XYZ file of C-alpha atoms in Angstrom:
207
model
C 0.000 0.000 0.000
C 1.357 3.392 -1.023
C -0.992 6.197 0.050
C -0.595 9.371 -1.992
C -0.746 12.670 -0.135
C -2.766 14.686 -2.664
C -2.357 17.918 -0.672
C 1.430 17.705 -0.469
C 1.921 20.735 -2.737
C -0.598 23.005 -1.024
C 0.360 26.650 -0.582
C -1.986 27.218 2.365
C -2.625 25.384 5.616
C -4.243 21.992 5.171
C -4.053 18.489 6.513
C -2.482 15.615 4.648
C -5.232 14.042 2.533
C -4.297 10.488 1.597
C -5.556 8.751 -1.529
C -5.562 4.965 -1.142
C -6.243 2.990 -4.311
C -7.702 -0.506 -4.353
C -10.979 -2.358 -4.243
C -12.487 0.566 -2.322
C -10.581 3.610 -3.534
C -10.639 5.962 -0.586
C -9.618 9.475 0.386
C -8.662 9.754 4.048
C -9.715 13.340 4.885
C -10.450 15.896 2.185
C -8.168 18.692 3.313
C -8.495 22.418 2.700
C -6.516 22.813 -0.531
C -8.386 24.371 -3.447
C -7.844 22.100 -6.422
C -7.705 18.870 -4.427
C -10.249 17.357 -6.833
C -7.853 17.865 -9.751
C -5.026 16.333 -7.731
C -7.145 13.239 -7.080
C -8.107 13.059 -10.757
C -4.429 13.041 -11.693
C -4.205 9.596 -10.069
C -7.650 7.968 -10.421
C -10.832 8.363 -12.426
C -13.079 7.949 -9.406
C -13.138 7.369 -5.672
C -15.636 5.297 -3.724
C -15.558 7.052 -0.368
C -14.053 9.650 1.906
C -13.331 8.714 5.516
C -12.928 11.568 7.977
C -10.655 11.479 11.032
C -12.279 14.621 12.477
C -14.068 17.713 11.273
C -11.624 20.559 11.866
C -11.590 22.903 8.883
C -8.180 21.851 7.623
C -9.537 18.317 7.238
C -12.980 18.977 5.726
C -13.017 22.374 4.003
C -12.917 20.712 0.563
C -15.158 17.781 1.511
C -18.173 19.104 -0.379
C -16.158 19.665 -3.540
C -14.743 16.136 -3.385
C -18.117 14.504 -2.758
C -19.739 16.495 -5.552
C -16.995 15.604 -8.031
C -17.010 11.877 -7.378
C -20.463 11.171 -5.902
C -18.610 9.334 -3.135
C -19.829 7.967 0.178
C -18.786 9.828 3.330
C -17.856 8.116 6.605
C -17.591 10.248 9.745
C -17.978 9.903 13.497
C -19.879 13.138 14.158
C -22.914 14.399 12.316
C -22.281 16.227 9.045
C -24.744 17.267 6.322
C -22.858 15.132 3.794
C -22.279 12.100 5.991
C -23.719 8.870 4.537
C -22.282 6.430 7.101
C -21.849 6.982 10.830
C -18.654 5.620 12.353
C -18.513 4.213 15.865
C -15.637 2.908 17.944
C -14.915 -0.685 16.983
C -16.469 -0.475 13.510
C -14.654 -1.877 10.493
C -14.244 0.181 7.328
C -12.485 -0.868 4.133
C -9.813 1.505 2.853
C -8.251 0.394 -0.410
C -7.810 -3.370 -0.198
C -7.707 -3.707 3.580
C -10.039 -3.584 6.552
C -9.408 -0.977 9.242
C -10.716 -0.840 12.773
C -12.178 2.479 13.865
C -10.606 3.609 17.152
C -12.205 6.573 18.932
C -9.324 8.904 19.844
C -10.636 12.257 21.139
C -8.680 14.965 22.911
C -7.538 17.066 19.974
C -11.137 16.933 18.734
C -14.210 15.427 20.352
C -15.105 13.525 17.163
C -11.612 12.224 16.395
C -11.136 8.658 15.160
C -8.114 6.750 13.896
C -8.064 3.861 11.430
C -5.954 0.782 12.202
C -5.254 -2.250 10.003
C -2.789 -5.084 10.409
C -0.215 -3.052 8.495
C -1.014 0.669 8.699
C -2.389 3.457 10.877
C -4.155 6.595 9.706
C -3.842 8.659 12.869
C -5.271 12.051 11.941
C -3.988 14.549 14.500
C -3.972 12.408 17.641
C -0.371 11.389 16.954
C 2.032 12.608 14.278
C 5.634 11.776 13.462
C 6.909 15.354 13.303
C 5.216 18.745 13.375
C 7.733 21.440 14.263
C 7.173 21.033 17.995
C 8.612 17.531 18.319
C 10.371 15.098 16.016
C 9.974 11.313 16.161
C 6.678 11.379 18.040
C 4.304 14.295 18.607
C 0.597 14.825 19.268
C -2.234 17.176 18.344
C -2.580 20.449 20.188
C -4.972 20.530 23.144
C -4.944 24.184 24.235
C -8.039 25.399 22.384
C -11.687 25.363 23.448
C -13.183 21.876 23.431
C -9.794 20.149 23.527
C -8.392 18.079 26.405
C -4.830 16.957 27.092
C -6.112 14.419 29.634
C -8.414 12.834 27.075
C -5.705 12.843 24.401
C -3.338 11.010 26.763
C -6.021 8.371 27.299
C -6.571 8.140 23.531
C -2.891 7.537 22.862
C -2.865 4.830 25.500
C -5.995 3.255 23.999
C -4.484 3.388 20.520
C -1.356 1.590 21.678
C -3.481 -1.106 23.259
C -5.319 -1.757 20.011
C -2.382 -1.461 17.615
C -1.175 -4.781 16.169
C 2.574 -5.358 16.365
C 2.516 -5.807 12.584
C 1.633 -2.150 11.905
C 4.601 -0.745 9.995
C 3.297 2.524 8.526
C 1.795 5.619 10.158
C 0.084 8.261 8.036
C -0.789 11.314 10.102
C -2.782 14.438 9.359
C 0.333 16.625 9.476
C 4.054 16.169 9.049
C 5.769 13.279 7.352
C 4.557 9.696 7.131
C 6.559 7.152 9.105
C 7.503 3.641 8.028
C 9.223 1.247 10.393
C 12.943 1.109 9.636
C 16.269 0.586 11.384
C 14.598 -0.836 14.470
C 12.327 2.179 15.005
C 8.660 1.144 15.090
C 5.284 2.839 14.913
C 4.674 1.671 18.473
C 7.847 3.408 19.636
C 6.824 6.656 17.936
C 3.431 6.595 19.674
C 5.002 5.720 23.016
C 7.314 8.733 22.668
C 4.354 10.971 21.853
C 2.480 9.610 24.860
C 5.431 10.263 27.158
C 5.644 13.851 25.932
C 1.892 14.407 26.219
C 1.897 13.129 29.797
C 4.257 15.928 30.846
C 1.273 18.301 30.509
C 3.629 21.095 29.468
C 2.534 23.572 26.786
C 3.355 22.202 23.356
C 4.000 25.569 21.713
C 5.429 28.823 23.132
C 2.643 31.098 24.267
C 0.116 28.362 25.047
């Protein structure tokens, strides 16, 4: 599996939106980049569905444009006018050629979910590899209204408990993807993020 980040060349702030080809061609988050539809069309003729990790603007601003262009299904945890399938913790959703477990991972957002298969993790913003605050294991900010560091810490712990040892790739909403190499594992990256989150210190100057 080689997810394509179709928002990689965005000029403005957006999440990573990952196109996963296969039996169920899927876009993981729609992002906020004008022209994302054309970027998707550069790789595939159609997509079957969009799965949403959470509904912050940088993840869903272009959702309507994507759904209109491809007449795709929309999977999301929280209510949305364009949602066609409600996600719940423990559900299974097919992304590309593989089944993923839905893991409810709030803290950064109250509707946040992650998607876990035997080989890969789409983690949204609950855990990222690098983001300018930390390298090799960071986590979504929790200093804004409706966010909770305590709940994010619990979510990271829950995610570790439900992550198969075979998971070798992590595709987060921001920063670079991570693929297990040279003895460094996805589990180790999440454990490092959890350790940092537990310190309860501000993540960014001025928080």
